[in-house]
Amino acid sequence: GISVKNSMKKADLVRELEAAFAKEPEAEHRRWQHREDALIQLIFDLMERGPKVLGAACEEAERLIDAHLSLPEERRQSSELACIAPGLTQTSERHFAARRLYSKMPLREAFRRYDAATHVSARQMVLPQFREVRNIVNIAQILATTNAGPRLVTFDGDGTLYPDRCALDVGDREGMGPAAEVDTFMDVTAKELMALLVQLLQRGVSVALCTAVGDPSPGPFEKRLRGLLRALAGKSLIAPGAALYAVGGQCNYVFRYCEDSGCFVALERQAWEPDMMKEWGAAQVTEVLNVAQQALVDGARRLGIEDETMLVRKARAVGVHFTGAKRRSTAFFLDELALLARAAVQGVQAGRPRQLPFCTFNGGSDVFVDIGSKEIGIDVLRSLVGAERAETLHVGDQFTRTGNDLLARRACGTLWVDDPAETAVVLRELLSEMDARKS
């Protein structure tokens, strides 16, 4: 009787704590979110130092970036921007929030447009929030990419093109998300997203799904994009020079859509695999995955979630699926697992002249360590398409320190979105800006 009573008390305590934690979720996020992106952090820092209003902070950030990019490459590390925002000018592992600058960022114009629509500058008592600054940075990135002329746009899958564990398809009811979420998405957003992706392809912009899903066969990727493939089937909608791709396992499998068959076809490795990937030895891959696996298993045991995780091992990835009941604090424990595995892999490779690139991430319901990263996957696609970094854009929803979109910042400009509906918003803006430049 005592054990049952204690168990009930523990369950009640957990519920009470979870309810208390849920009262101010936005306040919890405000304390750290802006630090996940070096450019967003710079704008917040400039507002605090002045104190400057948001518009002035955006203007000052643009001035600093312009001055930095105007310097010869060898002098940029001593620029004013490098001193106050090293995450925008250094790319070492220490700066997880690093955002490489591939072109000027028109932040003043982005703020002007956002303020005209939202009147954020009219607020006197409530300061600008993370999402508002992130939206301004997204607009600036769209303007910058459009100035260069977009040739390649890549997308994360879950949470970006479709809800978690669903597909980009109208009428999809096979997803594992809540029924209301799936219905709303399929009724509105999926149809619009498919139309927007087709418009990009019609305008000569190559499109790619760049996902952590790792499989040497095209089936899983065709399933996730089945609505788009159906929209393209039997029609000549893709402009000459453009193509539809899928990259799996971050960078380990590459597929191209074939208009004749209406399916994805695996590209021969010699047609796309860079020299650095050819040097990845089987023994080194096994060692890294073994170390990561041990860290995940030991971490789950230490955190008390060993019975709520299931180990998964693949050719170039290892991870754990969380099988327990999700609580608001679950994400913190999965973040902990991801960071433990990352530290373990970094430790075993420390000091080696040739270190194996890898990516560790919290996928929301799982934690994985992949050999390779989206940085490499996007660079592979850029090589296939012939796109410069400034002409490439990646859209994703996981840019935190344990997100699998994080390393895409090292390959090209990025747009940070919350969900597929927001992906549709930024694509509408991108296409509108492309049309405006032609007129």
Coordinates of C-alpha atoms in Angstrom, one line a residue:
G1 CA 0.0 0.0 0.0
I2 CA 2.8 2.4 0.8
S3 CA 4.5 2.0 -2.6
V4 CA 1.2 2.6 -4.5
K5 CA 0.6 5.8 -2.4
N6 CA 4.1 7.1 -2.9
S7 CA 3.7 6.4 -6.7
M8 CA 0.5 8.4 -6.7
K9 CA 2.1 11.2 -4.9
K10 CA 5.0 11.3 -7.4
A11 CA 2.6 11.3 -10.3
D12 CA 0.6 14.2 -8.7
L13 CA 3.8 16.1 -8.1
V14 CA 4.9 15.7 -11.7
R15 CA 1.5 17.0 -13.0
E16 CA 1.7 20.0 -10.7
L17 CA 5.2 20.8 -11.7
E18 CA 4.4 20.4 -15.4
A19 CA 1.3 22.7 -15.0
A20 CA 3.4 25.3 -13.3
F21 CA 6.1 25.1 -15.9
A22 CA 3.4 25.6 -18.6
K23 CA 2.2 29.0 -17.2
E24 CA 4.9 31.1 -18.9
P25 CA 6.4 29.1 -21.8
E26 CA 7.2 32.2 -23.8
A27 CA 9.1 33.7 -20.9
E28 CA 11.2 30.5 -20.8
H29 CA 12.0 30.8 -24.5
R30 CA 12.8 34.5 -24.3
R31 CA 15.7 33.8 -22.0
W32 CA 17.7 31.9 -24.6
Q33 CA 16.1 31.7 -28.1
H34 CA 17.8 34.8 -29.5
R35 CA 21.2 33.3 -28.6
E36 CA 20.6 30.5 -31.1
D37 CA 21.3 32.7 -34.1
A38 CA 24.2 35.1 -34.2
L39 CA 22.5 37.7 -36.3
I40 CA 19.3 37.8 -34.2
Q41 CA 21.6 38.0 -31.1
L42 CA 23.4 40.9 -32.6
I43 CA 20.2 42.9 -33.1
F44 CA 19.1 42.2 -29.5
D45 CA 22.6 43.2 -28.2
L46 CA 22.5 46.4 -30.2
M47 CA 19.0 47.2 -28.7
E48 CA 20.3 46.7 -25.2
R49 CA 23.6 48.6 -25.6
G50 CA 22.0 51.9 -26.9
P51 CA 19.4 51.5 -25.8
K52 CA 18.3 51.5 -29.5
V53 CA 14.9 50.9 -30.9
L54 CA 14.5 47.9 -33.2
G55 CA 14.7 50.0 -36.4
A56 CA 17.9 51.7 -35.4
A57 CA 19.4 48.3 -34.3
C58 CA 18.6 46.8 -37.7
E59 CA 20.2 49.8 -39.4
E60 CA 23.4 49.5 -37.2
A61 CA 23.6 45.7 -37.9
E62 CA 23.4 46.3 -41.6
R63 CA 26.1 49.0 -41.4
L64 CA 28.4 46.6 -39.5
I65 CA 27.9 43.8 -42.0
D66 CA 28.5 46.0 -45.0
A67 CA 31.7 47.3 -43.4
H68 CA 32.9 43.8 -42.6
L69 CA 32.2 42.5 -46.1
S70 CA 33.9 45.5 -47.8
L71 CA 37.2 44.5 -46.2
P72 CA 39.7 42.1 -47.8
E73 CA 39.3 38.6 -46.6
E74 CA 42.5 38.7 -44.6
R75 CA 41.4 41.8 -42.6
R76 CA 37.9 40.7 -41.7
Q77 CA 38.8 39.0 -38.4
S78 CA 39.7 42.4 -37.1
S79 CA 36.6 44.2 -38.2
E80 CA 34.2 45.9 -35.7
L81 CA 31.6 43.2 -36.5
A82 CA 34.1 40.4 -35.6
C83 CA 34.8 42.0 -32.3
I84 CA 31.2 42.3 -31.1
A85 CA 29.6 39.4 -33.0
P86 CA 32.1 36.6 -33.4
G87 CA 29.4 34.1 -34.3
L88 CA 28.9 36.0 -37.6
T89 CA 32.5 35.9 -38.5
Q90 CA 33.9 32.7 -37.0
T91 CA 32.9 29.2 -37.9
S92 CA 34.5 27.1 -35.2
E93 CA 32.6 24.4 -33.2
R94 CA 32.6 26.8 -30.3
H95 CA 30.1 29.1 -32.1
F96 CA 27.1 26.8 -32.5
A97 CA 25.0 29.9 -33.4
A98 CA 27.3 30.9 -36.2
R99 CA 25.6 32.3 -39.3
R100 CA 28.0 32.7 -42.2
L101 CA 27.6 35.9 -44.3
Y102 CA 27.4 35.2 -48.0
S103 CA 26.1 38.6 -49.1
K104 CA 24.9 41.9 -47.6
M105 CA 21.8 41.7 -45.5
P106 CA 19.2 44.5 -46.2
L107 CA 18.0 44.7 -42.7
R108 CA 16.7 48.3 -42.9
E109 CA 14.4 47.5 -45.8
A110 CA 13.3 44.3 -44.1
F111 CA 12.4 46.2 -40.9
R112 CA 10.6 48.8 -42.9
R113 CA 8.4 46.2 -44.6
Y114 CA 7.7 44.3 -41.4
D115 CA 6.9 47.4 -39.4
A116 CA 4.5 48.6 -42.1
A117 CA 2.6 45.4 -41.7
T118 CA 2.8 44.9 -38.0
H119 CA 3.5 48.4 -36.5
V120 CA 6.0 46.8 -34.1
S121 CA 7.8 50.2 -33.7
A122 CA 4.6 51.7 -32.2
R123 CA 4.9 49.7 -29.1
Q124 CA 6.3 51.6 -26.1
M125 CA 5.8 49.3 -23.2
V126 CA 6.5 45.8 -24.7
L127 CA 9.9 45.2 -26.2
P128 CA 10.3 43.3 -29.6
Q129 CA 10.2 39.6 -29.1
F130 CA 12.4 36.8 -30.6
R131 CA 9.9 35.8 -33.3
E132 CA 9.5 39.4 -34.5
V133 CA 13.3 39.8 -34.9
R134 CA 13.5 36.4 -36.5
N135 CA 10.8 37.4 -39.0
I136 CA 12.8 40.5 -40.0
V137 CA 16.0 38.5 -40.4
N138 CA 14.0 36.1 -42.6
I139 CA 12.8 38.9 -44.8
A140 CA 16.3 40.3 -45.1
Q141 CA 17.6 36.9 -46.2
I142 CA 14.9 36.6 -48.8
L143 CA 15.9 40.0 -50.2
A144 CA 19.5 39.1 -50.1
T145 CA 19.0 35.8 -51.9
T146 CA 16.7 37.4 -54.5
N147 CA 19.4 40.1 -55.2
A148 CA 21.8 37.3 -56.0
G149 CA 19.2 35.3 -58.1
P150 CA 18.0 32.1 -56.4
R151 CA 19.0 28.9 -58.2
L152 CA 18.5 26.3 -55.4
V153 CA 16.1 26.1 -52.4
T154 CA 16.4 23.2 -50.0
F155 CA 13.9 22.2 -47.3
D156 CA 13.8 20.2 -44.1
G157 CA 11.0 17.7 -44.0
D158 CA 9.2 17.2 -40.7
G159 CA 7.9 20.5 -39.3
T160 CA 8.9 22.4 -42.4
L161 CA 7.1 20.9 -45.4
Y162 CA 4.7 18.7 -43.4
P163 CA 3.8 18.0 -39.8
D164 CA 6.0 15.6 -37.9
R165 CA 5.8 12.1 -39.4
C166 CA 3.3 13.1 -42.1
A167 CA 3.6 13.7 -45.8
L168 CA 3.2 16.5 -48.2
D169 CA -0.2 15.4 -49.7
V170 CA -3.8 16.6 -49.8
G171 CA -6.0 14.2 -47.9
D172 CA -3.2 12.4 -46.1
R173 CA -4.6 10.6 -43.1
E174 CA -1.7 8.3 -42.5
G175 CA 0.3 10.8 -40.4
M176 CA 0.9 10.2 -36.7
G177 CA 0.1 13.7 -35.6
P178 CA -3.1 14.8 -33.9
A179 CA -6.1 14.5 -36.2
A180 CA -7.0 18.2 -36.0
E181 CA -3.5 19.3 -36.9
V182 CA -3.3 16.8 -39.8
D183 CA -6.8 17.8 -41.1
T184 CA -6.1 21.5 -41.0
F185 CA -2.7 21.1 -42.6
M186 CA -4.0 18.9 -45.4
D187 CA -7.0 21.1 -46.1
V188 CA -5.1 24.3 -46.5
T189 CA -1.3 24.3 -46.3
A190 CA -0.3 21.2 -48.2
K191 CA -2.1 22.3 -51.4
E192 CA -0.6 25.7 -51.2
L193 CA 2.9 24.4 -50.5
M194 CA 2.7 22.0 -53.5
A195 CA 1.7 24.9 -55.7
L196 CA 4.5 27.1 -54.5
L197 CA 7.1 24.4 -55.0
V198 CA 5.9 23.9 -58.5
Q199 CA 6.1 27.6 -59.2
L200 CA 9.8 27.6 -58.0
L201 CA 10.5 24.7 -60.4
Q202 CA 8.7 26.5 -63.3
R203 CA 10.9 29.6 -62.6
G204 CA 14.0 27.5 -63.1
V205 CA 14.8 27.1 -59.4
S206 CA 15.9 23.7 -58.3
V207 CA 14.1 22.3 -55.2
A208 CA 15.3 19.7 -52.8
L209 CA 14.1 17.8 -49.7
C210 CA 17.2 17.6 -47.4
T211 CA 16.3 15.3 -44.5
A212 CA 17.8 13.2 -41.8
V213 CA 15.8 10.2 -43.0
G214 CA 18.4 7.7 -44.1
D215 CA 17.6 5.1 -46.7
P216 CA 19.4 3.9 -49.9
S217 CA 16.0 3.4 -51.7
P218 CA 13.8 6.2 -53.0
G219 CA 10.6 4.9 -51.4
P220 CA 10.7 6.9 -48.1
F221 CA 11.3 10.1 -49.9
E222 CA 8.6 9.5 -52.5
K223 CA 6.2 8.7 -49.7
R224 CA 6.9 12.0 -48.0
L225 CA 6.6 14.1 -51.2
R226 CA 3.9 12.0 -52.8
G227 CA 1.5 14.9 -53.3
L228 CA 4.1 16.9 -55.1
L229 CA 5.1 14.0 -57.3
R230 CA 1.5 13.5 -58.2
A231 CA 1.2 17.2 -59.1
L232 CA 4.2 16.8 -61.4
A233 CA 3.3 13.5 -63.0
G234 CA 2.7 13.5 -66.7
K235 CA 3.3 17.2 -67.0
S236 CA 6.3 19.2 -68.2
L237 CA 6.3 21.7 -65.4
I238 CA 10.0 21.8 -64.5
A239 CA 11.9 24.5 -66.4
P240 CA 15.1 23.6 -68.3
G241 CA 18.1 23.7 -65.9
A242 CA 16.0 23.1 -62.8
A243 CA 15.4 19.8 -61.0
L244 CA 13.7 18.2 -58.0
Y245 CA 16.0 16.3 -55.6
A246 CA 15.9 14.4 -52.3
V247 CA 18.9 14.0 -50.0
G248 CA 18.7 11.5 -47.2
G249 CA 20.8 10.8 -44.2
Q250 CA 21.8 14.5 -44.2
C251 CA 24.1 13.9 -47.2
N252 CA 24.5 10.1 -47.7
Y253 CA 21.9 9.4 -50.3
V254 CA 21.0 11.5 -53.3
F255 CA 18.0 11.1 -55.6
R256 CA 16.7 13.1 -58.6
Y257 CA 13.1 13.2 -59.9
C258 CA 12.7 11.6 -63.3
E259 CA 9.9 13.2 -65.3
D260 CA 9.6 10.2 -67.6
S261 CA 8.9 7.8 -64.7
G262 CA 7.4 10.2 -62.2
C263 CA 9.7 8.8 -59.5
F264 CA 12.9 9.5 -57.7
V265 CA 16.0 7.8 -59.1
A266 CA 19.1 7.2 -57.0
L267 CA 22.2 9.0 -58.5
E268 CA 25.4 7.0 -58.9
R269 CA 27.7 7.9 -56.0
Q270 CA 30.6 8.7 -58.4
A271 CA 28.3 11.4 -60.0
W272 CA 27.9 13.4 -56.8
E273 CA 30.1 12.1 -53.9
P274 CA 32.8 14.7 -53.0
D275 CA 36.4 13.5 -52.4
M276 CA 36.1 14.2 -48.6
M277 CA 33.3 11.6 -48.3
K278 CA 35.3 9.0 -50.2
E279 CA 37.9 9.2 -47.5
W280 CA 35.5 8.1 -44.8
G281 CA 36.8 4.8 -43.7
A282 CA 34.5 2.0 -42.5
A283 CA 36.5 1.5 -39.3
Q284 CA 36.3 5.2 -38.5
V285 CA 32.6 5.3 -39.1
T286 CA 32.1 2.3 -36.9
E287 CA 34.2 3.8 -34.1
V288 CA 32.2 7.1 -34.1
L289 CA 28.9 5.3 -34.1
N290 CA 30.0 3.0 -31.3
V291 CA 31.0 5.9 -29.2
A292 CA 27.8 7.8 -29.9
Q293 CA 25.7 4.7 -29.1
Q294 CA 27.4 4.1 -25.8
A295 CA 26.9 7.8 -24.9
L296 CA 23.2 7.6 -25.8
V297 CA 22.7 4.4 -23.8
D298 CA 24.6 5.6 -20.8
G299 CA 22.9 9.0 -20.9
A300 CA 19.4 7.4 -21.1
R301 CA 20.2 5.2 -18.1
R302 CA 21.6 8.2 -16.0
L303 CA 18.6 10.4 -16.9
G304 CA 16.1 7.7 -15.9
I305 CA 14.6 7.1 -19.3
E306 CA 16.3 3.9 -20.2
D307 CA 13.0 2.0 -20.3
E308 CA 11.4 4.7 -22.5
T309 CA 14.0 4.6 -25.3
M310 CA 14.6 2.2 -28.2
L311 CA 18.0 1.9 -29.8
V312 CA 18.2 2.2 -33.6
R313 CA 21.4 1.5 -35.6
K314 CA 21.9 2.2 -39.3
A315 CA 24.8 2.1 -41.7
R316 CA 25.7 5.7 -41.0
A317 CA 23.6 6.7 -38.1
V318 CA 22.7 5.6 -34.5
G319 CA 19.9 6.9 -32.3
V320 CA 17.2 6.3 -29.8
H321 CA 13.4 6.7 -30.2
F322 CA 11.6 8.0 -27.2
T323 CA 8.7 5.7 -26.5
G324 CA 7.4 7.2 -23.2
A325 CA 4.6 9.7 -22.5
K326 CA 5.8 13.1 -23.5
R327 CA 5.9 15.9 -20.9
R328 CA 6.9 19.5 -21.3
S329 CA 10.3 18.7 -19.9
T330 CA 10.9 15.8 -22.3
A331 CA 12.6 18.0 -24.8
F332 CA 15.2 19.0 -22.2
F333 CA 16.1 15.4 -21.6
L334 CA 16.4 14.7 -25.3
D335 CA 18.6 17.8 -25.7
E336 CA 20.8 16.5 -22.9
L337 CA 21.2 13.1 -24.8
A338 CA 22.1 14.9 -28.0
L339 CA 24.7 17.1 -26.3
L340 CA 26.1 14.1 -24.4
A341 CA 26.5 12.2 -27.6
R342 CA 28.1 15.2 -29.4
A343 CA 30.6 15.7 -26.6
A344 CA 31.5 12.0 -26.7
V345 CA 32.2 12.0 -30.4
Q346 CA 34.1 15.3 -30.3
G347 CA 36.2 13.8 -27.5
V348 CA 37.2 10.6 -29.3
Q349 CA 38.1 12.6 -32.4
A350 CA 39.9 15.5 -30.6
G351 CA 43.4 16.1 -32.0
R352 CA 43.0 14.0 -35.1
P353 CA 44.1 15.6 -38.3
R354 CA 41.1 14.0 -40.2
Q355 CA 37.9 14.2 -38.2
L356 CA 34.7 12.6 -39.4
P357 CA 32.0 15.2 -39.9
F358 CA 28.8 14.3 -37.9
C359 CA 25.6 15.8 -36.8
T360 CA 23.8 15.2 -33.5
F361 CA 20.2 16.3 -33.1
N362 CA 17.0 16.1 -31.1
G363 CA 14.2 15.3 -33.6
G364 CA 11.4 15.8 -31.1
S365 CA 10.7 12.2 -30.6
D366 CA 14.2 10.8 -31.0
V367 CA 17.9 11.7 -30.8
F368 CA 20.2 10.7 -33.6
V369 CA 23.9 10.9 -34.5
D370 CA 24.4 10.9 -38.2
I371 CA 27.7 10.7 -40.1
G372 CA 27.8 13.8 -42.3
S373 CA 25.6 16.9 -42.1
K374 CA 23.2 19.1 -44.1
E375 CA 26.1 21.4 -44.8
I376 CA 27.7 18.6 -46.9
G377 CA 24.3 17.6 -48.4
I378 CA 23.6 21.2 -49.5
D379 CA 27.1 21.6 -50.9
V380 CA 26.5 18.4 -52.9
L381 CA 23.3 19.8 -54.4
R382 CA 25.0 23.1 -55.1
S383 CA 27.6 21.3 -57.1
L384 CA 25.0 19.4 -59.1
V385 CA 23.0 22.5 -59.8
G386 CA 25.9 24.9 -60.2
A387 CA 24.6 27.3 -57.6
E388 CA 26.8 29.7 -55.5
R389 CA 26.2 30.0 -51.8
A390 CA 24.5 33.3 -52.2
E391 CA 22.2 31.8 -54.7
T392 CA 21.1 29.0 -52.4
L393 CA 18.5 29.0 -49.6
H394 CA 17.7 26.5 -46.9
V395 CA 14.3 26.5 -45.1
G396 CA 14.0 24.6 -41.8
D397 CA 12.5 24.6 -38.4
Q398 CA 15.4 23.2 -36.3
F399 CA 18.1 25.8 -35.9
T400 CA 18.7 25.4 -32.2
R401 CA 22.0 24.0 -30.9
T402 CA 20.4 20.5 -31.0
G403 CA 18.6 20.9 -34.3
N404 CA 19.6 19.1 -37.5
D405 CA 19.2 22.3 -39.7
L406 CA 21.9 24.1 -37.6
L407 CA 24.9 23.2 -39.9
A408 CA 23.0 24.2 -43.0
R409 CA 24.1 27.8 -42.0
R410 CA 27.6 26.9 -43.1
A411 CA 26.4 26.1 -46.6
C412 CA 24.1 28.9 -47.5
G413 CA 21.5 31.5 -46.4
T414 CA 18.8 30.1 -44.2
L415 CA 15.2 30.8 -43.2
W416 CA 14.0 29.7 -39.7
V417 CA 10.3 28.8 -39.7
D418 CA 8.0 27.4 -37.1
D419 CA 5.8 25.1 -39.2
P420 CA 4.7 24.3 -42.8
A421 CA 2.2 27.2 -42.7
E422 CA 5.1 29.6 -42.1
T423 CA 7.1 27.9 -44.9
A424 CA 4.2 28.8 -47.2
V425 CA 4.4 32.5 -46.0
V426 CA 8.2 32.8 -46.8
L427 CA 7.8 31.1 -50.1
R428 CA 5.1 33.5 -51.1
E429 CA 7.4 36.3 -50.2
L430 CA 10.3 34.8 -52.1
L431 CA 8.2 34.3 -55.3
S432 CA 6.7 37.7 -55.0
E433 CA 10.1 39.3 -54.7
M434 CA 11.4 37.3 -57.7
D435 CA 8.5 38.5 -59.8
A436 CA 9.1 42.1 -58.7
R437 CA 12.7 41.9 -59.9
K438 CA 11.6 40.8 -63.3
S439 CA 9.1 43.5 -63.8

